[in-house]
Amino acid sequence: MTELPLSPDKMPSSRIITVDPSTVRPSLLNPRAKFQITEASVAGLATEIAAVGQINDAHGEFAADGTLEIFNGLRRAAACKLNGAKLRVRVHDEIDPAGALALAYRDDSEALAVSFWDLSTSWAGMVADQVLPSEAALARAIGVDKSTMSRALAFHNAPAEVLAAFSDRREISQSQWMDLAPLLENGDSRTRIIERAALLAGKGYGAVRVAAEFKAAAANKETIDKVEVRNRHGKLIGTIQPNHRGGFTISVKPMVEAHPSYRLDYAKIIHETFVQVIKTWFEREA
């Protein structure tokens, strides 16, 4: 372990050291604490560090057992480990949890976003460990509102059937979950969503499809499939998506490379199909 001198303007409670990255571990305050960082995901960063060195310090503190815990810079640690470099860490000897969280969650435009699932798991762990006195205090330290914190904790504790319907929970965006969370708080819609989730489990559907299924279930409606429009050779040239309010969205495949006469033919086929959809759609049962 090599310690570097600090410039005079640095706080005496922090110091910079270089360490073997294989000897550090994630701090529970780190938003990536439960996230598996793969070699492929940091390969580019490792190449950059090998070429120009580590630009930004990692931040951490020593735990009671003497292990250096990183609350900011886990991807840097993984990249240094990948290319055999030492990791430069600013160690904070007298930092409180709120201060550590402020560093862990500070804005970094170059950092890869942490999924809402990983954030919810991290926050739930901090609540369970009583890192700060209350959920509100934790939300303030991280820089989110109480509603976001509450929804995130609900995400972590969502029914197992609901979570199992998603092929990858990390694909679920914050906005998607914020839309679904109130539906799970209502008894009737919650029951319908769980019933729909049982039908979706193991299907491998992405987050967008599952979220749409859940919203339809909450509204006690079936999802509406797109109407595919194909040319005389069976090639897909467009789709018509009805919605529950009697509206339609028509999507047309790119036609830049198509012959001008084909473009007009495709437009006619799509128009004719749309007319047939209109004729039959409103005769469907509500």
mmCIF file of C-alpha atoms in Angstrom:
data_model
loop_
_atom_site.group_PDB
_atom_site.id
_atom_site.type_symbol
_atom_site.label_atom_id
_atom_site.label_comp_id
_atom_site.label_asym_id
_atom_site.label_seq_id
_atom_site.Cartn_x
_atom_site.Cartn_y
_atom_site.Cartn_z
ATOM 1 C CA MET A 1 0.000 0.000 0.000
ATOM 2 C CA THR A 2 1.492 3.347 -1.073
ATOM 3 C CA GLU A 3 0.368 6.650 0.431
ATOM 4 C CA LEU A 4 0.646 9.809 -1.650
ATOM 5 C CA PRO A 5 1.153 13.301 -0.192
ATOM 6 C CA LEU A 6 -1.912 15.545 -0.043
ATOM 7 C CA SER A 7 -1.927 19.097 -1.293
ATOM 8 C CA PRO A 8 -2.320 21.713 1.517
ATOM 9 C CA ASP A 9 -5.931 22.534 0.639
ATOM 10 C CA LYS A 10 -7.138 19.002 1.302
ATOM 11 C CA MET A 11 -8.937 18.139 4.501
ATOM 12 C CA PRO A 12 -6.710 16.433 7.086
ATOM 13 C CA SER A 13 -9.416 13.800 7.544
ATOM 14 C CA SER A 14 -8.797 12.391 4.051
ATOM 15 C CA ARG A 15 -5.701 11.034 2.372
ATOM 16 C CA ILE A 16 -4.818 9.401 -0.914
ATOM 17 C CA ILE A 17 -3.398 5.894 -1.049
ATOM 18 C CA THR A 18 -2.794 3.338 -3.789
ATOM 19 C CA VAL A 19 -3.828 -0.254 -3.182
ATOM 20 C CA ASP A 20 -4.159 -3.602 -4.885
ATOM 21 C CA PRO A 21 -7.750 -3.459 -6.226
ATOM 22 C CA SER A 22 -8.289 -7.104 -5.326
ATOM 23 C CA THR A 23 -8.042 -6.201 -1.623
ATOM 24 C CA VAL A 24 -10.987 -3.774 -1.531
ATOM 25 C CA ARG A 25 -14.693 -4.516 -1.234
ATOM 26 C CA PRO A 26 -17.903 -2.571 -1.902
ATOM 27 C CA SER A 27 -19.344 -0.440 0.851
ATOM 28 C CA LEU A 28 -23.011 -1.054 1.532
ATOM 29 C CA LEU A 29 -23.431 2.687 0.868
ATOM 30 C CA ASN A 30 -22.313 2.192 -2.734
ATOM 31 C CA PRO A 31 -25.215 2.082 -5.213
ATOM 32 C CA ARG A 32 -23.389 -0.714 -7.044
ATOM 33 C CA ALA A 33 -22.874 -2.764 -3.870
ATOM 34 C CA LYS A 34 -25.131 -5.579 -5.094
ATOM 35 C CA PHE A 35 -24.297 -5.161 -8.782
ATOM 36 C CA GLN A 36 -22.077 -7.665 -10.560
ATOM 37 C CA ILE A 37 -19.499 -5.758 -12.588
ATOM 38 C CA THR A 38 -18.260 -7.861 -15.501
ATOM 39 C CA GLU A 39 -14.895 -7.585 -17.230
ATOM 40 C CA ALA A 40 -16.668 -6.748 -20.498
ATOM 41 C CA SER A 41 -18.461 -3.797 -18.914
ATOM 42 C CA VAL A 42 -15.188 -2.154 -17.793
ATOM 43 C CA ALA A 43 -12.933 -3.180 -20.693
ATOM 44 C CA GLY A 44 -13.068 0.299 -22.234
ATOM 45 C CA LEU A 45 -12.345 1.964 -18.904
ATOM 46 C CA ALA A 46 -9.427 -0.423 -18.320
ATOM 47 C CA THR A 47 -7.960 0.520 -21.698
ATOM 48 C CA GLU A 48 -8.316 4.211 -20.866
ATOM 49 C CA ILE A 49 -6.615 3.797 -17.475
ATOM 50 C CA ALA A 50 -3.781 1.824 -19.088
ATOM 51 C CA ALA A 51 -3.272 4.641 -21.608
ATOM 52 C CA VAL A 52 -3.587 7.790 -19.485
ATOM 53 C CA GLY A 53 -3.814 6.583 -15.893
ATOM 54 C CA GLN A 54 -6.642 6.791 -13.384
ATOM 55 C CA ILE A 55 -8.127 10.263 -13.751
ATOM 56 C CA ASN A 56 -10.582 10.285 -10.848
ATOM 57 C CA ASP A 57 -9.964 8.949 -7.360
ATOM 58 C CA ALA A 58 -12.107 6.234 -5.862
ATOM 59 C CA HIS A 59 -13.469 7.086 -2.411
ATOM 60 C CA GLY A 60 -13.662 4.824 0.604
ATOM 61 C CA GLU A 61 -13.060 4.208 4.272
ATOM 62 C CA PHE A 62 -11.547 1.438 6.350
ATOM 63 C CA ALA A 63 -14.007 -0.923 8.027
ATOM 64 C CA ALA A 64 -13.588 -2.220 11.568
ATOM 65 C CA ASP A 65 -11.839 -5.360 10.265
ATOM 66 C CA GLY A 66 -9.264 -3.250 8.407
ATOM 67 C CA THR A 67 -10.651 -3.819 4.906
ATOM 68 C CA LEU A 68 -10.914 -0.805 2.624
ATOM 69 C CA GLU A 69 -14.556 -0.355 1.572
ATOM 70 C CA ILE A 70 -15.284 1.625 -1.593
ATOM 71 C CA PHE A 71 -18.370 3.819 -1.633
ATOM 72 C CA ASN A 72 -17.513 5.515 -4.932
ATOM 73 C CA GLY A 73 -15.404 4.000 -7.720
ATOM 74 C CA LEU A 74 -16.174 0.277 -7.947
ATOM 75 C CA ARG A 75 -15.943 0.325 -11.758
ATOM 76 C CA ARG A 76 -12.529 2.002 -11.486
ATOM 77 C CA ALA A 77 -11.471 -0.730 -9.063
ATOM 78 C CA ALA A 78 -12.643 -3.450 -11.457
ATOM 79 C CA ALA A 79 -10.881 -1.776 -14.394
ATOM 80 C CA CYS A 80 -7.599 -1.462 -12.474
ATOM 81 C CA LYS A 81 -7.850 -5.100 -11.446
ATOM 82 C CA LEU A 82 -8.414 -6.098 -15.072
ATOM 83 C CA ASN A 83 -5.259 -4.414 -16.349
ATOM 84 C CA GLY A 84 -3.111 -5.093 -13.293
ATOM 85 C CA ALA A 85 -2.879 -1.472 -12.155
ATOM 86 C CA LYS A 86 -2.966 -0.110 -8.626
ATOM 87 C CA LEU A 87 -6.130 1.656 -7.535
ATOM 88 C CA ARG A 88 -5.880 5.228 -6.262
ATOM 89 C CA VAL A 89 -8.306 5.833 -3.416
ATOM 90 C CA ARG A 90 -9.102 8.874 -1.337
ATOM 91 C CA VAL A 91 -9.628 7.451 2.129
ATOM 92 C CA HIS A 92 -11.960 9.373 4.437
ATOM 93 C CA ASP A 93 -11.074 8.728 8.063
ATOM 94 C CA GLU A 94 -13.773 10.849 9.690
ATOM 95 C CA ILE A 95 -16.764 10.805 7.372
ATOM 96 C CA ASP A 96 -20.329 10.189 8.532
ATOM 97 C CA PRO A 97 -22.854 8.100 6.548
ATOM 98 C CA ALA A 98 -24.589 11.184 5.121
ATOM 99 C CA GLY A 99 -21.288 12.541 3.818
ATOM 100 C CA ALA A 100 -20.326 9.169 2.358
ATOM 101 C CA LEU A 101 -23.692 8.893 0.624
ATOM 102 C CA ALA A 102 -23.272 12.367 -0.844
ATOM 103 C CA LEU A 103 -20.020 11.172 -2.448
ATOM 104 C CA ALA A 104 -21.486 7.822 -3.467
ATOM 105 C CA TYR A 105 -24.425 9.436 -5.273
ATOM 106 C CA ARG A 106 -22.828 12.590 -6.624
ATOM 107 C CA ASP A 107 -23.585 13.419 -10.241
ATOM 108 C CA ASP A 108 -21.147 12.001 -12.761
ATOM 109 C CA SER A 109 -22.111 12.448 -16.401
ATOM 110 C CA GLU A 110 -19.547 9.876 -17.517
ATOM 111 C CA ALA A 111 -20.675 7.109 -15.154
ATOM 112 C CA LEU A 112 -22.940 4.323 -16.298
ATOM 113 C CA ALA A 113 -26.387 4.572 -14.794
ATOM 114 C CA VAL A 114 -27.273 2.154 -12.006
ATOM 115 C CA SER A 115 -30.533 0.294 -12.605
ATOM 116 C CA PHE A 116 -33.533 1.169 -10.454
ATOM 117 C CA TRP A 117 -33.594 -2.430 -9.213
ATOM 118 C CA ASP A 118 -30.008 -2.182 -7.944
ATOM 119 C CA LEU A 119 -30.767 1.167 -6.334
ATOM 120 C CA SER A 120 -33.845 -0.247 -4.604
ATOM 121 C CA THR A 121 -31.851 -3.221 -3.315
ATOM 122 C CA SER A 122 -29.105 -0.939 -2.009
ATOM 123 C CA TRP A 123 -31.556 1.435 -0.334
ATOM 124 C CA ALA A 124 -33.513 -1.405 1.247
ATOM 125 C CA GLY A 125 -30.278 -2.723 2.739
ATOM 126 C CA MET A 126 -29.417 0.672 4.195
ATOM 127 C CA VAL A 127 -32.895 1.009 5.703
ATOM 128 C CA ALA A 128 -32.599 -2.456 7.256
ATOM 129 C CA ASP A 129 -29.154 -1.603 8.669
ATOM 130 C CA GLN A 130 -30.431 1.779 9.942
ATOM 131 C CA VAL A 131 -27.558 3.614 8.285
ATOM 132 C CA LEU A 132 -29.515 6.822 8.886
ATOM 133 C CA PRO A 133 -32.315 7.432 11.421
ATOM 134 C CA SER A 134 -35.187 7.371 8.912
ATOM 135 C CA GLU A 135 -36.160 6.766 5.297
ATOM 136 C CA ALA A 136 -36.624 10.520 4.905
ATOM 137 C CA ALA A 137 -33.078 11.172 6.114
ATOM 138 C CA LEU A 138 -31.739 8.555 3.706
ATOM 139 C CA ALA A 139 -33.667 10.129 0.834
ATOM 140 C CA ARG A 140 -32.218 13.566 1.652
ATOM 141 C CA ALA A 141 -28.661 12.219 1.830
ATOM 142 C CA ILE A 142 -28.998 10.435 -1.513
ATOM 143 C CA GLY A 143 -30.764 13.371 -3.145
ATOM 144 C CA VAL A 144 -34.175 11.904 -3.998
ATOM 145 C CA ASP A 145 -37.642 12.789 -2.767
ATOM 146 C CA LYS A 146 -39.511 10.685 -0.205
ATOM 147 C CA SER A 147 -41.917 9.403 -2.839
ATOM 148 C CA THR A 148 -39.083 7.971 -4.935
ATOM 149 C CA MET A 149 -37.582 6.348 -1.855
ATOM 150 C CA SER A 150 -40.932 4.847 -0.878
ATOM 151 C CA ARG A 151 -41.570 3.490 -4.373
ATOM 152 C CA ALA A 152 -38.053 2.043 -4.559
ATOM 153 C CA LEU A 153 -38.514 0.172 -1.279
ATOM 154 C CA ALA A 154 -41.880 -1.100 -2.539
ATOM 155 C CA PHE A 155 -40.121 -2.300 -5.704
ATOM 156 C CA HIS A 156 -37.635 -4.295 -3.656
ATOM 157 C CA ASN A 157 -40.469 -5.837 -1.636
ATOM 158 C CA ALA A 158 -42.874 -6.391 -4.555
ATOM 159 C CA PRO A 159 -44.687 -9.751 -4.775
ATOM 160 C CA ALA A 160 -42.388 -12.490 -6.050
ATOM 161 C CA GLU A 161 -44.870 -13.334 -8.813
ATOM 162 C CA VAL A 162 -44.710 -9.787 -10.133
ATOM 163 C CA LEU A 163 -40.915 -9.679 -10.202
ATOM 164 C CA ALA A 164 -40.714 -13.140 -11.788
ATOM 165 C CA ALA A 165 -42.732 -11.931 -14.770
ATOM 166 C CA PHE A 166 -39.806 -9.741 -15.892
ATOM 167 C CA SER A 167 -36.995 -11.503 -17.734
ATOM 168 C CA ASP A 168 -34.523 -9.048 -16.190
ATOM 169 C CA ARG A 169 -35.486 -6.804 -13.286
ATOM 170 C CA ARG A 170 -32.663 -4.424 -14.173
ATOM 171 C CA GLU A 171 -34.500 -3.496 -17.368
ATOM 172 C CA ILE A 172 -37.357 -1.952 -15.377
ATOM 173 C CA SER A 173 -36.968 1.812 -15.464
ATOM 174 C CA GLN A 174 -37.822 4.111 -12.607
ATOM 175 C CA SER A 175 -40.663 5.669 -14.588
ATOM 176 C CA GLN A 176 -42.152 2.257 -15.407
ATOM 177 C CA TRP A 177 -42.145 1.240 -11.778
ATOM 178 C CA MET A 178 -43.517 4.592 -10.604
ATOM 179 C CA ASP A 179 -46.500 3.951 -12.902
ATOM 180 C CA LEU A 180 -47.009 0.387 -11.672
ATOM 181 C CA ALA A 181 -46.486 0.916 -7.939
ATOM 182 C CA PRO A 182 -49.842 2.656 -7.264
ATOM 183 C CA LEU A 183 -51.636 -0.158 -9.100
ATOM 184 C CA LEU A 184 -50.148 -2.681 -6.683
ATOM 185 C CA GLU A 185 -51.325 -0.631 -3.720
ATOM 186 C CA ASN A 186 -54.960 -1.069 -4.745
ATOM 187 C CA GLY A 187 -56.384 -4.404 -3.608
ATOM 188 C CA ASP A 188 -58.410 -5.209 -6.739
ATOM 189 C CA SER A 189 -55.805 -4.209 -9.286
ATOM 190 C CA ARG A 190 -53.073 -5.898 -7.229
ATOM 191 C CA THR A 191 -54.960 -9.197 -7.416
ATOM 192 C CA ARG A 192 -55.445 -8.885 -11.166
ATOM 193 C CA ILE A 193 -51.773 -7.985 -11.719
ATOM 194 C CA ILE A 194 -50.584 -10.994 -9.711
ATOM 195 C CA GLU A 195 -52.913 -13.244 -11.699
ATOM 196 C CA ARG A 196 -51.547 -11.846 -14.956
ATOM 197 C CA ALA A 197 -47.979 -12.188 -13.662
ATOM 198 C CA ALA A 198 -48.487 -15.924 -13.182
ATOM 199 C CA LEU A 199 -49.337 -16.203 -16.889
ATOM 200 C CA LEU A 200 -46.257 -14.226 -17.926
ATOM 201 C CA ALA A 201 -43.668 -16.043 -15.804
ATOM 202 C CA GLY A 202 -41.016 -17.744 -17.904
ATOM 203 C CA LYS A 203 -42.145 -16.118 -21.160
ATOM 204 C CA GLY A 204 -38.982 -14.039 -21.401
ATOM 205 C CA TYR A 205 -40.851 -10.797 -22.048
ATOM 206 C CA GLY A 206 -39.032 -7.490 -21.714
ATOM 207 C CA ALA A 207 -39.973 -4.765 -19.261
ATOM 208 C CA VAL A 208 -42.031 -2.729 -21.749
ATOM 209 C CA ARG A 209 -44.259 -5.694 -22.662
ATOM 210 C CA VAL A 210 -44.721 -6.805 -19.045
ATOM 211 C CA ALA A 211 -45.524 -3.271 -17.867
ATOM 212 C CA ALA A 212 -48.155 -2.971 -20.605
ATOM 213 C CA GLU A 213 -49.647 -6.329 -19.593
ATOM 214 C CA PHE A 214 -49.831 -5.241 -15.960
ATOM 215 C CA LYS A 215 -51.521 -1.948 -16.810
ATOM 216 C CA ALA A 216 -54.074 -3.774 -18.945
ATOM 217 C CA ALA A 217 -54.689 -6.270 -16.133
ATOM 218 C CA ALA A 218 -55.165 -3.459 -13.622
ATOM 219 C CA ALA A 219 -57.749 -1.907 -15.941
ATOM 220 C CA ASN A 220 -59.392 -5.346 -16.251
ATOM 221 C CA LYS A 221 -58.671 -5.374 -19.970
ATOM 222 C CA GLU A 222 -56.781 -7.683 -22.255
ATOM 223 C CA THR A 223 -53.715 -6.398 -24.039
ATOM 224 C CA ILE A 224 -54.281 -5.531 -27.679
ATOM 225 C CA ASP A 225 -51.931 -7.056 -30.221
ATOM 226 C CA LYS A 226 -50.675 -5.106 -33.189
ATOM 227 C CA VAL A 227 -52.160 -5.830 -36.609
ATOM 228 C CA GLU A 228 -49.307 -6.703 -38.966
ATOM 229 C CA VAL A 229 -49.424 -5.440 -42.540
ATOM 230 C CA ARG A 230 -47.519 -7.465 -45.140
ATOM 231 C CA ASN A 231 -46.950 -7.100 -48.857
ATOM 232 C CA ARG A 232 -47.764 -9.765 -51.438
ATOM 233 C CA HIS A 233 -44.424 -11.453 -50.736
ATOM 234 C CA GLY A 234 -45.219 -11.775 -47.048
ATOM 235 C CA LYS A 235 -42.740 -9.092 -45.990
ATOM 236 C CA LEU A 236 -43.751 -6.972 -43.003
ATOM 237 C CA ILE A 237 -44.213 -3.373 -44.142
ATOM 238 C CA GLY A 238 -46.084 -1.854 -41.223
ATOM 239 C CA THR A 239 -48.225 -2.340 -38.141
ATOM 240 C CA ILE A 240 -51.490 -0.918 -36.814
ATOM 241 C CA GLN A 241 -51.738 -0.686 -33.016
ATOM 242 C CA PRO A 242 -55.265 -0.129 -31.631
ATOM 243 C CA ASN A 243 -55.680 1.119 -28.077
ATOM 244 C CA HIS A 244 -58.435 0.800 -25.509
ATOM 245 C CA ARG A 245 -59.753 4.293 -26.232
ATOM 246 C CA GLY A 246 -60.472 3.649 -29.888
ATOM 247 C CA GLY A 247 -57.280 5.239 -31.183
ATOM 248 C CA PHE A 248 -54.797 3.737 -33.618
ATOM 249 C CA THR A 249 -51.068 4.112 -34.172
ATOM 250 C CA ILE A 250 -49.783 3.228 -37.639
ATOM 251 C CA SER A 251 -46.077 2.431 -37.979
ATOM 252 C CA VAL A 252 -44.457 2.042 -41.392
ATOM 253 C CA LYS A 253 -41.153 0.294 -42.048
ATOM 254 C CA PRO A 254 -38.415 2.499 -43.564
ATOM 255 C CA MET A 255 -38.829 2.778 -47.331
ATOM 256 C CA VAL A 256 -35.680 4.693 -48.267
ATOM 257 C CA GLU A 257 -34.317 1.789 -50.326
ATOM 258 C CA ALA A 258 -37.681 0.783 -51.817
ATOM 259 C CA HIS A 259 -38.548 1.600 -55.417
ATOM 260 C CA PRO A 260 -40.888 4.647 -55.653
ATOM 261 C CA SER A 261 -43.683 2.520 -57.127
ATOM 262 C CA TYR A 262 -43.377 0.070 -54.224
ATOM 263 C CA ARG A 263 -43.733 2.907 -51.745
ATOM 264 C CA LEU A 264 -47.103 3.824 -53.204
ATOM 265 C CA ASP A 265 -48.163 0.164 -53.281
ATOM 266 C CA TYR A 266 -47.206 -0.199 -49.613
ATOM 267 C CA ALA A 267 -49.196 2.906 -48.715
ATOM 268 C CA LYS A 268 -52.249 1.469 -50.501
ATOM 269 C CA ILE A 269 -51.914 -1.898 -48.737
ATOM 270 C CA ILE A 270 -51.593 -0.218 -45.340
ATOM 271 C CA HIS A 271 -54.580 2.010 -46.087
ATOM 272 C CA GLU A 272 -56.732 -0.930 -47.184
ATOM 273 C CA THR A 273 -55.779 -2.912 -44.085
ATOM 274 C CA PHE A 274 -56.553 0.051 -41.847
ATOM 275 C CA VAL A 275 -59.991 0.394 -43.422
ATOM 276 C CA GLN A 276 -60.696 -3.274 -42.668
ATOM 277 C CA VAL A 277 -59.524 -2.844 -39.071
ATOM 278 C CA ILE A 278 -61.836 0.165 -38.639
ATOM 279 C CA LYS A 279 -64.789 -1.794 -40.032
ATOM 280 C CA THR A 280 -64.409 -4.590 -37.499
ATOM 281 C CA TRP A 281 -62.727 -3.001 -34.481
ATOM 282 C CA PHE A 282 -65.699 -1.198 -32.959
ATOM 283 C CA GLU A 283 -67.848 -4.289 -33.234
ATOM 284 C CA ARG A 284 -65.606 -6.024 -30.706
ATOM 285 C CA GLU A 285 -66.864 -6.608 -27.204
ATOM 286 C CA ALA A 286 -65.864 -3.916 -24.716
#
